[in-house]
Amino acid sequence: MTNGVPHGGVLSPTLFLIYINDMKEELSRKVYPALYADDLALISSGEEKKTAKLRLQTTPDGITRWTDEWGLKIKANITAHTILSLSIKDQRAKLQVKNHTLEKNNSP
């Protein structure tokens, strides 16, 4: 038996959203999800970059546990992060999913 829904099926997006509905319980406090089909964006803000980074790093750890439990796979090689800041300094963060450091993408 395999997991998933038919690619391109009319009901596939709805069934997928129902399937992952309880994943939101794995989100850190003050991390907000944005879902479109099978893409997930995690959004967090903070007065300090360290605060937002800590929130964002603990969330993928929880989502990774959830996906392992429910038989889904995260494509870490195509997962990226973007930092939006009012600071003129170059902002960097080292975020990881399954021991894979996420690339920084300024225009995802």
mmCIF file of N, CA, C and O in Angstrom:
data_model
loop_
_atom_site.group_PDB
_atom_site.id
_atom_site.type_symbol
_atom_site.label_atom_id
_atom_site.label_comp_id
_atom_site.label_asym_id
_atom_site.label_seq_id
_atom_site.Cartn_x
_atom_site.Cartn_y
_atom_site.Cartn_z
ATOM 1 N N MET A 1 0.847 -1.176 0.000
ATOM 2 C CA MET A 1 0.000 0.000 0.000
ATOM 3 C C MET A 1 0.889 1.235 0.000
ATOM 4 O O MET A 1 1.884 1.307 0.706
ATOM 5 N N THR A 2 0.530 2.238 -0.786
ATOM 6 C CA THR A 2 1.308 3.467 -0.845
ATOM 7 C C THR A 2 0.485 4.625 -0.315
ATOM 8 O O THR A 2 -0.740 4.573 -0.276
ATOM 9 N N ASN A 3 1.181 5.670 0.083
ATOM 10 C CA ASN A 3 0.516 6.880 0.571
ATOM 11 C C ASN A 3 0.374 7.872 -0.569
ATOM 12 O O ASN A 3 1.177 7.888 -1.486
ATOM 13 N N GLY A 4 -0.620 8.726 -0.488
ATOM 14 C CA GLY A 4 -0.754 9.786 -1.454
ATOM 15 C C GLY A 4 -2.094 9.777 -2.154
ATOM 16 O O GLY A 4 -2.957 8.947 -1.877
ATOM 17 N N VAL A 5 -2.228 10.743 -3.036
ATOM 18 C CA VAL A 5 -3.435 10.877 -3.835
ATOM 19 C C VAL A 5 -3.007 10.972 -5.294
ATOM 20 O O VAL A 5 -1.868 11.306 -5.592
ATOM 21 N N PRO A 6 -3.920 10.683 -6.243
ATOM 22 C CA PRO A 6 -3.547 10.748 -7.655
ATOM 23 C C PRO A 6 -3.117 12.157 -8.061
ATOM 24 O O PRO A 6 -3.794 13.135 -7.741
ATOM 25 N N HIS A 7 -1.988 12.257 -8.744
ATOM 26 C CA HIS A 7 -1.500 13.548 -9.220
ATOM 27 C C HIS A 7 -2.439 14.083 -10.291
ATOM 28 O O HIS A 7 -2.768 13.386 -11.235
ATOM 29 N N GLY A 8 -2.909 15.305 -10.103
ATOM 30 C CA GLY A 8 -3.805 15.908 -11.083
ATOM 31 C C GLY A 8 -5.266 15.584 -10.881
ATOM 32 O O GLY A 8 -6.110 16.049 -11.641
ATOM 33 N N GLY A 9 -5.584 14.789 -9.862
ATOM 34 C CA GLY A 9 -6.984 14.452 -9.598
ATOM 35 C C GLY A 9 -7.751 15.665 -9.091
ATOM 36 O O GLY A 9 -7.214 16.529 -8.416
ATOM 37 N N VAL A 10 -9.036 15.727 -9.405
ATOM 38 C CA VAL A 10 -9.866 16.859 -9.005
ATOM 39 C C VAL A 10 -9.945 16.988 -7.488
ATOM 40 O O VAL A 10 -9.876 18.088 -6.935
ATOM 41 N N LEU A 11 -10.060 15.874 -6.790
ATOM 42 C CA LEU A 11 -10.180 15.903 -5.335
ATOM 43 C C LEU A 11 -8.829 15.860 -4.615
ATOM 44 O O LEU A 11 -8.779 16.016 -3.401
ATOM 45 N N SER A 12 -7.752 15.660 -5.340
ATOM 46 C CA SER A 12 -6.444 15.488 -4.709
ATOM 47 C C SER A 12 -6.045 16.634 -3.774
ATOM 48 O O SER A 12 -5.625 16.384 -2.647
ATOM 49 N N PRO A 13 -6.158 17.912 -4.175
ATOM 50 C CA PRO A 13 -5.772 18.987 -3.253
ATOM 51 C C PRO A 13 -6.603 18.993 -1.969
ATOM 52 O O PRO A 13 -6.071 19.165 -0.876
ATOM 53 N N THR A 14 -7.896 18.755 -2.093
ATOM 54 C CA THR A 14 -8.763 18.739 -0.912
ATOM 55 C C THR A 14 -8.415 17.567 -0.002
ATOM 56 O O THR A 14 -8.310 17.724 1.218
ATOM 57 N N LEU A 15 -8.222 16.392 -0.579
ATOM 58 C CA LEU A 15 -7.870 15.222 0.228
ATOM 59 C C LEU A 15 -6.523 15.408 0.913
ATOM 60 O O LEU A 15 -6.345 15.028 2.071
ATOM 61 N N PHE A 16 -5.570 16.015 0.213
ATOM 62 C CA PHE A 16 -4.259 16.263 0.807
ATOM 63 C C PHE A 16 -4.381 17.213 1.995
ATOM 64 O O PHE A 16 -3.781 16.981 3.047
ATOM 65 N N LEU A 17 -5.155 18.273 1.863
ATOM 66 C CA LEU A 17 -5.326 19.226 2.964
ATOM 67 C C LEU A 17 -6.003 18.577 4.168
ATOM 68 O O LEU A 17 -5.656 18.871 5.314
ATOM 69 N N ILE A 18 -6.946 17.691 3.925
ATOM 70 C CA ILE A 18 -7.577 16.959 5.027
ATOM 71 C C ILE A 18 -6.553 16.045 5.698
ATOM 72 O O ILE A 18 -6.488 15.963 6.917
ATOM 73 N N TYR A 19 -5.726 15.401 4.896
ATOM 74 C CA TYR A 19 -4.709 14.467 5.405
ATOM 75 C C TYR A 19 -3.712 15.170 6.321
ATOM 76 O O TYR A 19 -3.323 14.642 7.349
ATOM 77 N N ILE A 20 -3.306 16.378 5.945
ATOM 78 C CA ILE A 20 -2.269 17.069 6.732
ATOM 79 C C ILE A 20 -2.843 18.051 7.748
ATOM 80 O O ILE A 20 -2.095 18.805 8.375
ATOM 81 N N ASN A 21 -4.145 18.045 7.937
ATOM 82 C CA ASN A 21 -4.798 19.013 8.808
ATOM 83 C C ASN A 21 -4.218 19.045 10.222
ATOM 84 O O ASN A 21 -4.075 20.106 10.820
ATOM 85 N N ASP A 22 -3.858 17.901 10.782
ATOM 86 C CA ASP A 22 -3.352 17.887 12.161
ATOM 87 C C ASP A 22 -1.865 18.235 12.255
ATOM 88 O O ASP A 22 -1.320 18.326 13.348
ATOM 89 N N MET A 23 -1.214 18.480 11.126
ATOM 90 C CA MET A 23 0.201 18.853 11.154
ATOM 91 C C MET A 23 0.404 20.195 11.862
ATOM 92 O O MET A 23 1.456 20.452 12.433
ATOM 93 N N LYS A 24 -0.609 21.057 11.852
ATOM 94 C CA LYS A 24 -0.474 22.372 12.478
ATOM 95 C C LYS A 24 -0.157 22.270 13.975
ATOM 96 O O LYS A 24 0.384 23.198 14.554
ATOM 97 N N GLU A 25 -0.449 21.122 14.575
ATOM 98 C CA GLU A 25 -0.121 20.924 15.988
ATOM 99 C C GLU A 25 1.384 20.860 16.217
ATOM 100 O O GLU A 25 1.853 21.029 17.338
ATOM 101 N N GLU A 26 2.157 20.619 15.154
ATOM 102 C CA GLU A 26 3.612 20.537 15.257
ATOM 103 C C GLU A 26 4.286 21.896 15.112
ATOM 104 O O GLU A 26 5.496 22.004 15.261
ATOM 105 N N LEU A 27 3.514 22.940 14.817
ATOM 106 C CA LEU A 27 4.094 24.265 14.627
ATOM 107 C C LEU A 27 4.460 24.899 15.957
ATOM 108 O O LEU A 27 3.729 24.780 16.937
ATOM 109 N N SER A 28 5.590 25.575 15.969
ATOM 110 C CA SER A 28 6.008 26.311 17.155
ATOM 111 C C SER A 28 5.075 27.498 17.365
ATOM 112 O O SER A 28 4.417 27.960 16.437
ATOM 113 N N ARG A 29 5.065 27.995 18.582
ATOM 114 C CA ARG A 29 4.269 29.169 18.894
ATOM 115 C C ARG A 29 4.752 30.337 18.040
ATOM 116 O O ARG A 29 5.940 30.523 17.837
ATOM 117 N N LYS A 30 3.831 31.099 17.507
ATOM 118 C CA LYS A 30 4.100 32.271 16.666
ATOM 119 C C LYS A 30 4.763 31.919 15.331
ATOM 120 O O LYS A 30 5.490 32.713 14.755
ATOM 121 N N VAL A 31 4.517 30.704 14.844
ATOM 122 C CA VAL A 31 4.902 30.314 13.490
ATOM 123 C C VAL A 31 3.600 30.022 12.765
ATOM 124 O O VAL A 31 2.776 29.252 13.240
ATOM 125 N N TYR A 32 3.442 30.661 11.619
ATOM 126 C CA TYR A 32 2.175 30.586 10.911
ATOM 127 C C TYR A 32 2.369 29.882 9.567
ATOM 128 O O TYR A 32 3.298 30.206 8.832
ATOM 129 N N PRO A 33 1.484 28.927 9.253
ATOM 130 C CA PRO A 33 1.620 28.209 7.982
ATOM 131 C C PRO A 33 0.844 28.891 6.858
ATOM 132 O O PRO A 33 -0.186 29.521 7.085
ATOM 133 N N ALA A 34 1.354 28.755 5.653
ATOM 134 C CA ALA A 34 0.636 29.151 4.444
ATOM 135 C C ALA A 34 0.744 27.962 3.499
ATOM 136 O O ALA A 34 1.851 27.553 3.140
ATOM 137 N N LEU A 35 -0.382 27.375 3.149
ATOM 138 C CA LEU A 35 -0.409 26.182 2.304
ATOM 139 C C LEU A 35 -0.991 26.492 0.938
ATOM 140 O O LEU A 35 -1.980 27.220 0.822
ATOM 141 N N TYR A 36 -0.379 25.936 -0.080
ATOM 142 C CA TYR A 36 -0.939 25.972 -1.425
ATOM 143 C C TYR A 36 -0.635 24.621 -2.053
ATOM 144 O O TYR A 36 0.533 24.280 -2.255
ATOM 145 N N ALA A 37 -1.673 23.857 -2.326
ATOM 146 C CA ALA A 37 -1.527 22.488 -2.838
ATOM 147 C C ALA A 37 -0.618 21.718 -1.884
ATOM 148 O O ALA A 37 -0.956 21.565 -0.725
ATOM 149 N N ASP A 38 0.549 21.263 -2.349
ATOM 150 C CA ASP A 38 1.440 20.514 -1.465
ATOM 151 C C ASP A 38 2.660 21.336 -1.043
ATOM 152 O O ASP A 38 3.653 20.796 -0.585
ATOM 153 N N ASP A 39 2.583 22.660 -1.194
ATOM 154 C CA ASP A 39 3.664 23.545 -0.758
ATOM 155 C C ASP A 39 3.297 24.172 0.579
ATOM 156 O O ASP A 39 2.152 24.544 0.813
ATOM 157 N N LEU A 40 4.284 24.292 1.428
ATOM 158 C CA LEU A 40 4.082 24.856 2.757
ATOM 159 C C LEU A 40 5.109 25.947 2.984
ATOM 160 O O LEU A 40 6.306 25.737 2.796
ATOM 161 N N ALA A 41 4.639 27.124 3.369
ATOM 162 C CA ALA A 41 5.525 28.210 3.769
ATOM 163 C C ALA A 41 5.304 28.442 5.254
ATOM 164 O O ALA A 41 4.168 28.476 5.729
ATOM 165 N N LEU A 42 6.393 28.561 5.998
ATOM 166 C CA LEU A 42 6.316 28.849 7.425
ATOM 167 C C LEU A 42 6.773 30.286 7.638
ATOM 168 O O LEU A 42 7.832 30.682 7.153
ATOM 169 N N ILE A 43 5.987 31.060 8.361
ATOM 170 C CA ILE A 43 6.256 32.481 8.524
ATOM 171 C C ILE A 43 6.378 32.793 10.007
ATOM 172 O O ILE A 43 5.544 32.383 10.814
ATOM 173 N N SER A 44 7.438 33.514 10.355
ATOM 174 C CA SER A 44 7.625 33.948 11.726
ATOM 175 C C SER A 44 8.303 35.306 11.708
ATOM 176 O O SER A 44 9.053 35.627 10.792
ATOM 177 N N SER A 45 8.033 36.091 12.725
ATOM 178 C CA SER A 45 8.691 37.387 12.835
ATOM 179 C C SER A 45 9.115 37.596 14.268
ATOM 180 O O SER A 45 8.650 36.929 15.183
ATOM 181 N N GLY A 46 10.017 38.516 14.449
ATOM 182 C CA GLY A 46 10.478 38.819 15.788
ATOM 183 C C GLY A 46 11.315 40.079 15.786
ATOM 184 O O GLY A 46 11.826 40.496 14.746
ATOM 185 N N GLU A 47 11.429 40.689 16.939
ATOM 186 C CA GLU A 47 12.266 41.878 17.069
ATOM 187 C C GLU A 47 13.722 41.526 16.806
ATOM 188 O O GLU A 47 14.480 42.331 16.302
ATOM 189 N N GLU A 48 14.095 40.314 17.173
ATOM 190 C CA GLU A 48 15.464 39.861 16.954
ATOM 191 C C GLU A 48 15.454 38.646 16.042
ATOM 192 O O GLU A 48 14.570 37.797 16.123
ATOM 193 N N LYS A 49 16.460 38.576 15.180
ATOM 194 C CA LYS A 49 16.565 37.461 14.236
ATOM 195 C C LYS A 49 16.678 36.134 14.974
ATOM 196 O O LYS A 49 16.109 35.131 14.555
ATOM 197 N N LYS A 50 17.380 36.115 16.109
ATOM 198 C CA LYS A 50 17.557 34.861 16.853
ATOM 199 C C LYS A 50 16.225 34.271 17.272
ATOM 200 O O LYS A 50 16.040 33.060 17.241
ATOM 201 N N THR A 51 15.296 35.120 17.677
ATOM 202 C CA THR A 51 13.989 34.645 18.124
ATOM 203 C C THR A 51 13.232 33.983 16.979
ATOM 204 O O THR A 51 12.723 32.868 17.112
ATOM 205 N N ALA A 52 13.155 34.658 15.836
ATOM 206 C CA ALA A 52 12.453 34.099 14.681
ATOM 207 C C ALA A 52 13.144 32.823 14.206
ATOM 208 O O ALA A 52 12.483 31.846 13.864
ATOM 209 N N LYS A 53 14.476 32.811 14.192
ATOM 210 C CA LYS A 53 15.219 31.636 13.744
ATOM 211 C C LYS A 53 14.946 30.439 14.648
ATOM 212 O O LYS A 53 14.724 29.328 14.174
ATOM 213 N N LEU A 54 14.942 30.653 15.959
ATOM 214 C CA LEU A 54 14.669 29.555 16.892
ATOM 215 C C LEU A 54 13.283 28.984 16.660
ATOM 216 O O LEU A 54 13.099 27.770 16.617
ATOM 217 N N ARG A 55 12.303 29.860 16.480
ATOM 218 C CA ARG A 55 10.938 29.386 16.207
ATOM 219 C C ARG A 55 10.884 28.575 14.914
ATOM 220 O O ARG A 55 10.249 27.530 14.845
ATOM 221 N N LEU A 56 11.558 29.078 13.881
ATOM 222 C CA LEU A 56 11.504 28.403 12.589
ATOM 223 C C LEU A 56 12.273 27.096 12.587
ATOM 224 O O LEU A 56 11.925 26.180 11.858
ATOM 225 N N GLN A 57 13.340 26.981 13.383
ATOM 226 C CA GLN A 57 14.094 25.728 13.391
ATOM 227 C C GLN A 57 13.374 24.635 14.171
ATOM 228 O O GLN A 57 13.410 23.486 13.795
ATOM 229 N N THR A 58 12.705 24.994 15.243
ATOM 230 C CA THR A 58 12.009 23.963 16.006
ATOM 231 C C THR A 58 10.783 23.440 15.254
ATOM 232 O O THR A 58 10.385 22.299 15.434
ATOM 233 N N THR A 59 10.202 24.250 14.384
ATOM 234 C CA THR A 59 9.037 23.816 13.616
ATOM 235 C C THR A 59 9.372 22.716 12.616
ATOM 236 O O THR A 59 8.692 21.693 12.585
ATOM 237 N N PRO A 60 10.425 22.857 11.760
ATOM 238 C CA PRO A 60 10.736 21.740 10.857
ATOM 239 C C PRO A 60 11.067 20.448 11.589
ATOM 240 O O PRO A 60 10.781 19.362 11.087
ATOM 241 N N ASP A 61 11.653 20.550 12.775
ATOM 242 C CA ASP A 61 11.935 19.342 13.553
ATOM 243 C C ASP A 61 10.636 18.613 13.878
ATOM 244 O O ASP A 61 10.536 17.398 13.737
ATOM 245 N N GLY A 62 9.616 19.357 14.299
ATOM 246 C CA GLY A 62 8.310 18.758 14.599
ATOM 247 C C GLY A 62 7.622 18.233 13.356
ATOM 248 O O GLY A 62 7.027 17.156 13.363
ATOM 249 N N ILE A 63 7.710 18.979 12.260
ATOM 250 C CA ILE A 63 7.089 18.543 11.011
ATOM 251 C C ILE A 63 7.782 17.292 10.484
ATOM 252 O O ILE A 63 7.131 16.386 9.965
ATOM 253 N N THR A 64 9.102 17.210 10.645
ATOM 254 C CA THR A 64 9.840 16.019 10.218
ATOM 255 C C THR A 64 9.359 14.790 10.985
ATOM 256 O O THR A 64 9.143 13.728 10.401
ATOM 257 N N ARG A 65 9.181 14.932 12.296
ATOM 258 C CA ARG A 65 8.653 13.807 13.090
ATOM 259 C C ARG A 65 7.267 13.412 12.579
ATOM 260 O O ARG A 65 6.946 12.240 12.444
ATOM 261 N N TRP A 66 6.424 14.418 12.299
ATOM 262 C CA TRP A 66 5.061 14.154 11.825
ATOM 263 C C TRP A 66 5.093 13.449 10.478
ATOM 264 O O TRP A 66 4.365 12.477 10.268
ATOM 265 N N THR A 67 5.906 13.915 9.534
ATOM 266 C CA THR A 67 5.958 13.285 8.212
ATOM 267 C C THR A 67 6.499 11.863 8.289
ATOM 268 O O THR A 67 6.039 10.990 7.561
ATOM 269 N N ASP A 68 7.468 11.638 9.162
ATOM 270 C CA ASP A 68 7.979 10.272 9.340
ATOM 271 C C ASP A 68 6.880 9.351 9.856
ATOM 272 O O ASP A 68 6.743 8.214 9.411
ATOM 273 N N GLU A 69 6.091 9.853 10.800
ATOM 274 C CA GLU A 69 5.010 9.050 11.385
ATOM 275 C C GLU A 69 3.915 8.744 10.364
ATOM 276 O O GLU A 69 3.358 7.649 10.348
ATOM 277 N N TRP A 70 3.606 9.706 9.483
ATOM 278 C CA TRP A 70 2.498 9.548 8.548
ATOM 279 C C TRP A 70 2.934 9.129 7.145
ATOM 280 O O TRP A 70 2.116 9.055 6.237
ATOM 281 N N GLY A 71 4.213 8.847 6.948
ATOM 282 C CA GLY A 71 4.674 8.292 5.682
ATOM 283 C C GLY A 71 4.838 9.281 4.544
ATOM 284 O O GLY A 71 4.755 8.899 3.382
ATOM 285 N N LEU A 72 5.057 10.543 4.865
ATOM 286 C CA LEU A 72 5.307 11.540 3.831
ATOM 287 C C LEU A 72 6.788 11.879 3.802
ATOM 288 O O LEU A 72 7.506 11.673 4.782
ATOM 289 N N LYS A 73 7.253 12.429 2.688
ATOM 290 C CA LYS A 73 8.662 12.783 2.552
ATOM 291 C C LYS A 73 8.804 14.270 2.287
ATOM 292 O O LYS A 73 8.053 14.841 1.495
ATOM 293 N N ILE A 74 9.783 14.881 2.938
ATOM 294 C CA ILE A 74 10.125 16.275 2.687
ATOM 295 C C ILE A 74 11.275 16.289 1.695
ATOM 296 O O ILE A 74 12.279 15.607 1.896
ATOM 297 N N LYS A 75 11.137 17.055 0.644
ATOM 298 C CA LYS A 75 12.215 17.185 -0.336
ATOM 299 C C LYS A 75 13.152 18.294 0.135
ATOM 300 O O LYS A 75 13.039 19.451 -0.288
ATOM 301 N N ALA A 76 14.076 17.931 1.010
ATOM 302 C CA ALA A 76 14.979 18.912 1.606
ATOM 303 C C ALA A 76 15.861 19.584 0.570
ATOM 304 O O ALA A 76 16.233 20.744 0.728
ATOM 305 N N ASN A 77 16.167 18.880 -0.521
ATOM 306 C CA ASN A 77 17.052 19.460 -1.532
ATOM 307 C C ASN A 77 16.406 20.607 -2.309
ATOM 308 O O ASN A 77 17.104 21.404 -2.923
ATOM 309 N N ILE A 78 15.078 20.721 -2.296
ATOM 310 C CA ILE A 78 14.425 21.841 -2.966
ATOM 311 C C ILE A 78 13.743 22.780 -1.971
ATOM 312 O O ILE A 78 13.018 23.681 -2.362
ATOM 313 N N THR A 79 13.994 22.582 -0.693
ATOM 314 C CA THR A 79 13.443 23.437 0.343
ATOM 315 C C THR A 79 14.413 24.585 0.594
ATOM 316 O O THR A 79 15.620 24.378 0.657
ATOM 317 N N ALA A 80 13.898 25.802 0.711
ATOM 318 C CA ALA A 80 14.749 26.975 0.875
ATOM 319 C C ALA A 80 14.157 27.895 1.939
ATOM 320 O O ALA A 80 13.038 27.701 2.393
ATOM 321 N N HIS A 81 14.936 28.895 2.324
ATOM 322 C CA HIS A 81 14.436 29.904 3.255
ATOM 323 C C HIS A 81 14.742 31.301 2.723
ATOM 324 O O HIS A 81 15.651 31.491 1.919
ATOM 325 N N THR A 82 13.946 32.256 3.174
ATOM 326 C CA THR A 82 14.113 33.659 2.808
ATOM 327 C C THR A 82 14.027 34.488 4.071
ATOM 328 O O THR A 82 13.199 34.219 4.938
ATOM 329 N N ILE A 83 14.885 35.480 4.164
ATOM 330 C CA ILE A 83 14.851 36.386 5.315
ATOM 331 C C ILE A 83 14.483 37.770 4.802
ATOM 332 O O ILE A 83 15.143 38.304 3.913
ATOM 333 N N LEU A 84 13.435 38.325 5.349
ATOM 334 C CA LEU A 84 13.032 39.689 5.041
ATOM 335 C C LEU A 84 13.306 40.526 6.278
ATOM 336 O O LEU A 84 12.872 40.178 7.372
ATOM 337 N N SER A 85 14.042 41.619 6.108
ATOM 338 C CA SER A 85 14.447 42.409 7.258
ATOM 339 C C SER A 85 14.510 43.886 6.890
ATOM 340 O O SER A 85 14.761 44.245 5.736
ATOM 341 N N LEU A 86 14.312 44.724 7.892
ATOM 342 C CA LEU A 86 14.479 46.161 7.712
ATOM 343 C C LEU A 86 15.945 46.566 7.862
ATOM 344 O O LEU A 86 16.311 47.685 7.544
ATOM 345 N N SER A 87 16.769 45.672 8.328
ATOM 346 C CA SER A 87 18.188 45.941 8.516
ATOM 347 C C SER A 87 18.899 46.019 7.166
ATOM 348 O O SER A 87 18.573 45.277 6.236
ATOM 349 N N ILE A 88 19.907 46.885 7.074
ATOM 350 C CA ILE A 88 20.682 46.974 5.839
ATOM 351 C C ILE A 88 21.796 45.931 5.806
ATOM 352 O O ILE A 88 22.382 45.676 4.766
ATOM 353 N N LYS A 89 22.062 45.294 6.957
ATOM 354 C CA LYS A 89 23.081 44.239 7.005
ATOM 355 C C LYS A 89 22.558 42.971 6.347
ATOM 356 O O LYS A 89 21.365 42.690 6.385
ATOM 357 N N ASP A 90 23.480 42.217 5.755
ATOM 358 C CA ASP A 90 23.119 40.925 5.164
ATOM 359 C C ASP A 90 22.681 39.988 6.283
ATOM 360 O O ASP A 90 23.422 39.768 7.242
ATOM 361 N N GLN A 91 21.483 39.460 6.176
ATOM 362 C CA GLN A 91 20.936 38.575 7.199
ATOM 363 C C GLN A 91 21.158 37.127 6.798
ATOM 364 O O GLN A 91 20.888 36.743 5.664
ATOM 365 N N ARG A 92 21.642 36.326 7.715
ATOM 366 C CA ARG A 92 21.885 34.910 7.455
ATOM 367 C C ARG A 92 21.285 34.080 8.582
ATOM 368 O O ARG A 92 21.204 34.512 9.717
ATOM 369 N N ALA A 93 20.890 32.877 8.228
ATOM 370 C CA ALA A 93 20.405 31.912 9.215
ATOM 371 C C ALA A 93 20.754 30.528 8.703
ATOM 372 O O ALA A 93 20.723 30.273 7.506
ATOM 373 N N LYS A 94 21.094 29.649 9.613
ATOM 374 C CA LYS A 94 21.382 28.268 9.241
ATOM 375 C C LYS A 94 20.208 27.416 9.712
ATOM 376 O O LYS A 94 20.113 27.058 10.878
ATOM 377 N N LEU A 95 19.315 27.109 8.774
ATOM 378 C CA LEU A 95 18.151 26.283 9.078
ATOM 379 C C LEU A 95 18.356 24.922 8.435
ATOM 380 O O LEU A 95 18.902 24.821 7.340
ATOM 381 N N GLN A 96 17.906 23.883 9.131
ATOM 382 C CA GLN A 96 18.110 22.527 8.639
ATOM 383 C C GLN A 96 16.824 21.719 8.654
ATOM 384 O O GLN A 96 15.978 21.904 9.529
ATOM 385 N N VAL A 97 16.724 20.812 7.681
ATOM 386 C CA VAL A 97 15.658 19.811 7.631
ATOM 387 C C VAL A 97 16.338 18.479 7.385
ATOM 388 O O VAL A 97 17.026 18.301 6.377
ATOM 389 N N LYS A 98 16.176 17.562 8.321
ATOM 390 C CA LYS A 98 16.790 16.228 8.222
ATOM 391 C C LYS A 98 18.289 16.315 7.922
ATOM 392 O O LYS A 98 18.780 15.720 6.974
ATOM 393 N N ASN A 99 19.004 17.104 8.697
ATOM 394 C CA ASN A 99 20.456 17.279 8.566
ATOM 395 C C ASN A 99 20.874 17.874 7.227
ATOM 396 O O ASN A 99 22.028 17.773 6.831
ATOM 397 N N HIS A 100 19.966 18.476 6.495
ATOM 398 C CA HIS A 100 20.268 19.147 5.236
ATOM 399 C C HIS A 100 20.108 20.648 5.479
ATOM 400 O O HIS A 100 19.021 21.103 5.832
ATOM 401 N N THR A 101 21.192 21.406 5.298
ATOM 402 C CA THR A 101 21.126 22.850 5.484
ATOM 403 C C THR A 101 20.365 23.473 4.326
ATOM 404 O O THR A 101 20.668 23.216 3.159
ATOM 405 N N LEU A 102 19.358 24.277 4.661
ATOM 406 C CA LEU A 102 18.520 24.885 3.640
ATOM 407 C C LEU A 102 19.236 26.048 2.967
ATOM 408 O O LEU A 102 19.885 26.857 3.625
ATOM 409 N N GLU A 103 19.097 26.113 1.658
ATOM 410 C CA GLU A 103 19.673 27.202 0.887
ATOM 411 C C GLU A 103 18.890 28.479 1.141
ATOM 412 O O GLU A 103 17.682 28.452 1.364
ATOM 413 N N LYS A 104 19.587 29.621 1.089
ATOM 414 C CA LYS A 104 18.916 30.908 1.184
ATOM 415 C C LYS A 104 18.495 31.315 -0.225
ATOM 416 O O LYS A 104 19.283 31.247 -1.161
ATOM 417 N N ASN A 105 17.229 31.686 -0.390
ATOM 418 C CA ASN A 105 16.699 32.097 -1.681
ATOM 419 C C ASN A 105 16.035 33.453 -1.495
ATOM 420 O O ASN A 105 15.034 33.556 -0.809
ATOM 421 N N ASN A 106 16.609 34.479 -2.093
ATOM 422 C CA ASN A 106 16.068 35.835 -1.920
ATOM 423 C C ASN A 106 14.792 36.085 -2.719
ATOM 424 O O ASN A 106 14.101 37.054 -2.478
ATOM 425 N N SER A 107 14.491 35.232 -3.672
ATOM 426 C CA SER A 107 13.250 35.408 -4.450
ATOM 427 C C SER A 107 12.621 34.048 -4.746
ATOM 428 O O SER A 107 12.710 33.538 -5.858
ATOM 429 N N PRO A 108 12.022 33.450 -3.713
ATOM 430 C CA PRO A 108 11.444 32.114 -3.890
ATOM 431 C C PRO A 108 10.233 32.128 -4.814
ATOM 432 O O PRO A 108 9.561 33.093 -4.949
#
